[in-house]
């Protein structure tokens, strides 16, 4: 019996999985769920990570901003570019903009996109035969461990290869328009949001959905003087996109947050 102690659950590093989460033409029904369940997730757990995929919490409060936050806040990300899914590339591009540690994988039948052909990508067999799955798990675990130990200057990304500055998020809770990648990712992911999802509850028993136009008091207390697009909710905060492209955060309990309304009067 090994004396090696497993890290406590709360101390484990986290890995966010970016991959197709619905059925794709050319693959059997449920194929990518099996790739996640039998190949990716076990490999990540063997490497010591808590694993999460976007749809793991999509039936609770997972919204576009949650996806973006997870894409940049997790210690590691693994991205399966098999089938060259557009949504996968949006999320990958967002994380790559911050030059964060990411492992790329793909199946053998997917051609490598020219745009990222210079980035190291691990290939696995899409047949998911038991012997090939076992090999794939070991290969993915090894690459995860190598990437985790890699020097910060040796991150597997286009940012490093091109020697350009990574994107930064200011600490004042306002996302600047310094990089079009951030806003592009927000806009594209917003298009994927299911408008039939859970309502967002506003003060005074009002309701709204992502993408709705809302009004709120300005900092001087002028009633409903500001307007913005509602892009989501994170915890006790509303996330709003202003006309100039900035994304701001209003706490629900603040005076401005409490004034939020879908009616401009």
CSV table of C-alpha atoms in Angstrom, one decimal:
chain,number,residue,atom,x,y,z
A,1,UNK,CA,0.0,0.0,0.0
A,2,UNK,CA,1.4,3.4,-1.0
A,3,UNK,CA,2.0,6.0,1.8
A,4,UNK,CA,1.4,8.8,-0.7
A,5,UNK,CA,-1.5,11.0,0.5
A,6,UNK,CA,-4.0,12.3,-1.9
A,7,UNK,CA,-4.6,16.1,-1.7
A,8,UNK,CA,-7.7,17.1,0.0
A,9,UNK,CA,-10.6,17.8,-2.3
A,10,UNK,CA,-10.6,21.6,-1.6
A,11,UNK,CA,-6.8,21.7,-2.3
A,12,UNK,CA,-6.9,20.0,-5.6
A,13,UNK,CA,-6.2,21.9,-8.8
A,14,UNK,CA,-9.0,22.4,-11.2
A,15,UNK,CA,-9.2,21.6,-14.9
A,16,UNK,CA,-11.9,23.0,-17.3
A,17,UNK,CA,-12.7,20.8,-20.3
A,18,UNK,CA,-13.5,22.6,-23.6
A,19,UNK,CA,-15.0,20.2,-26.1
A,20,UNK,CA,-18.2,19.6,-28.1
A,21,UNK,CA,-21.0,19.0,-25.7
A,22,UNK,CA,-23.7,17.9,-28.2
A,23,UNK,CA,-23.9,15.4,-31.0
A,24,UNK,CA,-21.8,16.2,-34.1
A,25,UNK,CA,-22.3,15.0,-37.7
A,26,UNK,CA,-20.0,12.2,-38.6
A,27,UNK,CA,-20.0,10.8,-35.1
A,28,UNK,CA,-22.3,8.3,-33.3
A,29,UNK,CA,-24.9,9.7,-30.9
A,30,UNK,CA,-23.3,10.4,-27.5
A,31,UNK,CA,-19.8,10.0,-28.9
A,32,UNK,CA,-18.2,13.1,-27.2
A,33,UNK,CA,-20.0,12.3,-23.9
A,34,UNK,CA,-18.1,8.9,-24.0
A,35,UNK,CA,-14.9,10.7,-24.8
A,36,UNK,CA,-15.3,12.9,-21.8
A,37,UNK,CA,-16.5,10.1,-19.4
A,38,UNK,CA,-14.0,7.3,-20.4
A,39,UNK,CA,-11.0,9.2,-21.7
A,40,UNK,CA,-10.6,12.9,-20.6
A,41,UNK,CA,-12.1,12.9,-17.2
A,42,UNK,CA,-10.3,9.9,-15.8
A,43,UNK,CA,-7.0,11.2,-17.2
A,44,UNK,CA,-7.5,14.6,-15.6
A,45,UNK,CA,-8.4,13.0,-12.2
A,46,UNK,CA,-5.4,10.7,-12.4
A,47,UNK,CA,-3.3,13.8,-12.9
A,48,UNK,CA,-4.7,15.2,-9.7
A,49,UNK,CA,-7.4,17.6,-11.0
A,50,UNK,CA,-11.0,18.3,-10.1
A,51,UNK,CA,-12.7,18.3,-13.6
A,52,UNK,CA,-15.5,20.4,-14.9
A,53,UNK,CA,-17.2,20.7,-18.3
A,54,UNK,CA,-19.5,23.5,-19.2
A,55,UNK,CA,-22.6,21.4,-19.3
A,56,UNK,CA,-21.9,19.9,-15.8
A,57,UNK,CA,-23.7,22.9,-14.3
A,58,UNK,CA,-25.7,24.2,-17.3
A,59,UNK,CA,-29.0,23.2,-15.6
A,60,UNK,CA,-28.4,25.4,-12.6
A,61,UNK,CA,-26.8,28.9,-13.1
A,62,UNK,CA,-24.2,28.3,-15.8
A,63,UNK,CA,-24.4,31.3,-18.1
A,64,UNK,CA,-22.0,32.8,-20.7
A,65,UNK,CA,-20.1,34.8,-18.1
A,66,UNK,CA,-19.6,31.7,-15.9
A,67,UNK,CA,-18.1,29.9,-18.9
A,68,UNK,CA,-15.7,32.8,-19.6
A,69,UNK,CA,-14.7,32.9,-15.9
A,70,UNK,CA,-14.1,29.2,-15.8
A,71,UNK,CA,-12.1,29.4,-19.0
A,72,UNK,CA,-9.6,31.7,-17.4
A,73,UNK,CA,-9.8,31.0,-13.6
A,74,UNK,CA,-9.1,27.2,-13.7
A,75,UNK,CA,-5.5,26.1,-13.1
A,76,UNK,CA,-5.6,24.0,-16.3
A,77,UNK,CA,-7.7,23.5,-19.4
A,78,UNK,CA,-7.9,20.7,-21.8
A,79,UNK,CA,-9.4,21.4,-25.2
A,80,UNK,CA,-10.6,18.7,-27.6
A,81,UNK,CA,-10.7,20.3,-31.1
A,82,UNK,CA,-12.1,17.1,-32.7
A,83,UNK,CA,-14.7,17.9,-35.4
A,84,UNK,CA,-13.3,21.5,-35.5
A,85,UNK,CA,-16.3,22.8,-33.5
A,86,UNK,CA,-16.7,26.6,-33.8
A,87,UNK,CA,-17.8,27.0,-30.2
A,88,UNK,CA,-14.8,25.1,-28.9
A,89,UNK,CA,-12.5,27.5,-30.8
A,90,UNK,CA,-14.2,30.5,-29.3
A,91,UNK,CA,-13.6,29.3,-25.8
A,92,UNK,CA,-10.1,28.1,-26.7
A,93,UNK,CA,-9.3,31.6,-28.2
A,94,UNK,CA,-10.5,33.3,-25.0
A,95,UNK,CA,-8.2,31.2,-22.8
A,96,UNK,CA,-5.3,31.5,-25.2
A,97,UNK,CA,-5.6,35.3,-25.1
A,98,UNK,CA,-4.5,35.1,-21.4
A,99,UNK,CA,-1.6,32.7,-22.2
A,100,UNK,CA,-2.9,30.2,-19.7
A,101,UNK,CA,-1.9,26.6,-19.5
A,102,UNK,CA,-3.9,24.5,-22.0
A,103,UNK,CA,-3.6,21.0,-23.4
A,104,UNK,CA,-4.9,20.4,-26.9
A,105,UNK,CA,-6.1,17.0,-28.0
A,106,UNK,CA,-7.9,15.8,-31.1
A,107,UNK,CA,-9.0,12.5,-32.6
A,108,UNK,CA,-7.1,10.9,-35.5
A,109,UNK,CA,-9.8,11.6,-38.2
A,110,UNK,CA,-9.8,15.4,-37.6
A,111,UNK,CA,-7.4,17.3,-39.7
A,112,UNK,CA,-5.3,19.8,-37.8
A,113,UNK,CA,-6.4,23.4,-38.5
A,114,UNK,CA,-3.6,25.4,-40.1
A,115,UNK,CA,-4.1,28.3,-37.7
A,116,UNK,CA,-2.9,26.3,-34.7
A,117,UNK,CA,-0.8,23.7,-36.4
A,118,UNK,CA,2.3,25.0,-34.6
A,119,UNK,CA,0.8,24.3,-31.2
A,120,UNK,CA,1.5,20.9,-29.7
A,121,UNK,CA,-1.6,18.7,-29.9
A,122,UNK,CA,-2.0,15.1,-28.6
A,123,UNK,CA,-3.9,12.7,-30.9
A,124,UNK,CA,-6.2,9.9,-29.7
A,125,UNK,CA,-8.2,7.2,-31.4
A,126,UNK,CA,-11.9,8.0,-31.9
A,127,UNK,CA,-12.8,4.3,-32.0
A,128,UNK,CA,-12.6,4.3,-28.1
A,129,UNK,CA,-11.4,0.7,-28.1
A,130,UNK,CA,-10.5,-0.3,-24.6
A,131,UNK,CA,-6.8,-0.8,-25.3
A,132,UNK,CA,-6.6,2.6,-27.1
A,133,UNK,CA,-8.6,4.3,-24.4
A,134,UNK,CA,-6.2,3.1,-21.7
A,135,UNK,CA,-3.2,4.4,-23.8
A,136,UNK,CA,-5.0,7.7,-24.4
A,137,UNK,CA,-5.6,8.2,-20.7
A,138,UNK,CA,-2.0,7.6,-19.9
A,139,UNK,CA,-0.9,10.0,-22.7
A,140,UNK,CA,-3.2,12.7,-21.6
A,141,UNK,CA,-2.2,12.4,-18.0
A,142,UNK,CA,1.4,12.6,-18.9
A,143,UNK,CA,0.9,15.8,-21.0
A,144,UNK,CA,-1.2,17.4,-18.3
A,145,UNK,CA,1.6,16.8,-15.7
A,146,UNK,CA,4.3,18.1,-18.1
A,147,UNK,CA,2.2,21.2,-18.9
A,148,UNK,CA,1.6,21.8,-15.2
A,149,UNK,CA,5.4,21.7,-14.5
A,150,UNK,CA,6.3,23.8,-17.6
A,151,UNK,CA,7.9,27.2,-17.1
A,152,UNK,CA,5.5,30.2,-17.5
A,153,UNK,CA,7.5,31.2,-20.6
A,154,UNK,CA,6.9,27.8,-22.1
A,155,UNK,CA,3.1,27.8,-22.2
A,156,UNK,CA,1.6,26.0,-25.1
A,157,UNK,CA,-0.1,29.0,-26.8
A,158,UNK,CA,0.0,31.3,-29.8
A,159,UNK,CA,0.7,34.2,-27.5
A,160,UNK,CA,4.0,32.7,-26.6
A,161,UNK,CA,4.8,31.7,-30.1
A,162,UNK,CA,4.1,35.2,-31.5
A,163,UNK,CA,5.9,36.9,-28.5
A,164,UNK,CA,3.0,39.3,-28.0
A,165,UNK,CA,1.4,40.6,-24.8
A,166,UNK,CA,-1.3,38.6,-23.2
A,167,UNK,CA,-4.7,40.1,-22.4
A,168,UNK,CA,-5.2,41.5,-18.9
A,169,UNK,CA,-8.4,42.0,-16.8
A,170,UNK,CA,-8.2,45.1,-14.6
A,171,UNK,CA,-9.0,44.5,-10.9
A,172,UNK,CA,-11.7,47.2,-10.8
A,173,UNK,CA,-14.3,44.8,-12.1
A,174,UNK,CA,-14.5,46.6,-15.4
A,175,UNK,CA,-13.5,44.7,-18.6
A,176,UNK,CA,-11.8,47.1,-20.9
A,177,UNK,CA,-12.1,47.0,-24.7
A,178,UNK,CA,-8.3,46.7,-24.9
A,179,UNK,CA,-8.7,43.3,-26.6
A,180,UNK,CA,-11.3,42.4,-29.2
A,181,UNK,CA,-10.8,38.8,-28.3
A,182,UNK,CA,-12.6,39.3,-24.9
A,183,UNK,CA,-15.6,41.1,-26.4
A,184,UNK,CA,-15.7,38.8,-29.4
A,185,UNK,CA,-15.9,35.8,-27.1
A,186,UNK,CA,-18.6,37.4,-25.0
A,187,UNK,CA,-20.7,38.2,-28.1
A,188,UNK,CA,-20.3,34.8,-29.7
A,189,UNK,CA,-21.0,32.9,-26.5
A,190,UNK,CA,-24.0,35.1,-25.9
A,191,UNK,CA,-25.4,33.9,-29.2
A,192,UNK,CA,-25.4,30.3,-27.8
A,193,UNK,CA,-27.4,31.2,-24.7
A,194,UNK,CA,-30.7,29.5,-24.7
A,195,UNK,CA,-33.3,32.2,-24.4
A,196,UNK,CA,-35.7,29.7,-23.0
A,197,UNK,CA,-33.5,29.3,-19.9
A,198,UNK,CA,-34.1,30.4,-16.4
A,199,UNK,CA,-35.4,33.9,-15.9
A,200,UNK,CA,-33.2,36.5,-14.2
A,201,UNK,CA,-35.1,38.1,-11.3
A,202,UNK,CA,-34.8,41.8,-10.9
A,203,UNK,CA,-35.8,44.1,-8.0
A,204,UNK,CA,-39.5,44.7,-7.5
A,205,UNK,CA,-40.4,41.2,-8.8
A,206,UNK,CA,-39.3,42.1,-12.3
A,207,UNK,CA,-37.9,39.4,-14.7
A,208,UNK,CA,-35.4,39.6,-17.6
A,209,UNK,CA,-33.4,37.4,-19.9
A,210,UNK,CA,-29.8,37.6,-21.1
A,211,UNK,CA,-29.7,40.1,-24.0
A,212,UNK,CA,-32.5,42.3,-22.6
A,213,UNK,CA,-32.1,46.1,-22.4
A,214,UNK,CA,-32.2,47.4,-18.8
A,215,UNK,CA,-32.1,50.7,-17.1
A,216,UNK,CA,-30.6,51.7,-13.7
A,217,UNK,CA,-30.0,54.8,-11.6
A,218,UNK,CA,-26.7,56.7,-12.2
A,219,UNK,CA,-24.2,57.3,-9.5
A,220,UNK,CA,-25.8,60.6,-8.5
A,221,UNK,CA,-29.1,58.9,-7.9
A,222,UNK,CA,-30.9,60.1,-11.0
A,223,UNK,CA,-33.7,57.7,-11.7
A,224,UNK,CA,-33.1,55.1,-14.5
A,225,UNK,CA,-30.6,57.5,-16.2
A,226,UNK,CA,-28.3,54.7,-17.5
A,227,UNK,CA,-29.0,51.9,-19.9
A,228,UNK,CA,-27.2,48.7,-20.7
A,229,UNK,CA,-27.5,45.2,-22.0
A,230,UNK,CA,-28.0,42.4,-19.4
A,231,UNK,CA,-25.4,39.7,-20.1
A,232,UNK,CA,-25.8,37.6,-17.0
A,233,UNK,CA,-25.7,37.1,-13.3
A,234,UNK,CA,-22.8,35.8,-11.2
A,235,UNK,CA,-23.7,35.2,-7.5
A,236,UNK,CA,-25.1,38.5,-6.1
A,237,UNK,CA,-24.0,40.5,-9.1
A,238,UNK,CA,-25.6,41.6,-12.3
A,239,UNK,CA,-23.3,41.9,-15.3
A,240,UNK,CA,-24.1,44.6,-17.8
A,241,UNK,CA,-22.6,45.7,-21.1
A,242,UNK,CA,-22.6,49.4,-21.7
A,243,UNK,CA,-22.8,51.2,-25.0
A,244,UNK,CA,-19.1,51.8,-25.1
A,245,UNK,CA,-18.3,48.1,-24.8
A,246,UNK,CA,-17.4,48.0,-21.1
A,247,UNK,CA,-18.7,45.2,-18.9
A,248,UNK,CA,-19.6,46.4,-15.4
A,249,UNK,CA,-20.8,44.7,-12.3
A,250,UNK,CA,-23.7,45.9,-10.1
A,251,UNK,CA,-24.3,44.2,-6.8
A,252,UNK,CA,-27.9,43.3,-6.3
A,253,UNK,CA,-28.0,44.9,-2.9
A,254,UNK,CA,-26.4,48.2,-4.0
A,255,UNK,CA,-28.6,51.3,-4.8
A,256,UNK,CA,-27.8,51.0,-8.5
A,257,UNK,CA,-28.4,47.2,-8.6
A,258,UNK,CA,-31.6,47.6,-6.7
A,259,UNK,CA,-32.8,50.1,-9.3
A,260,UNK,CA,-32.4,47.8,-12.3
A,261,UNK,CA,-35.5,47.7,-14.4
A,262,UNK,CA,-36.6,46.6,-17.9
A,263,UNK,CA,-38.9,49.6,-18.0
A,264,UNK,CA,-37.2,53.1,-18.6
A,265,UNK,CA,-39.6,55.0,-16.3
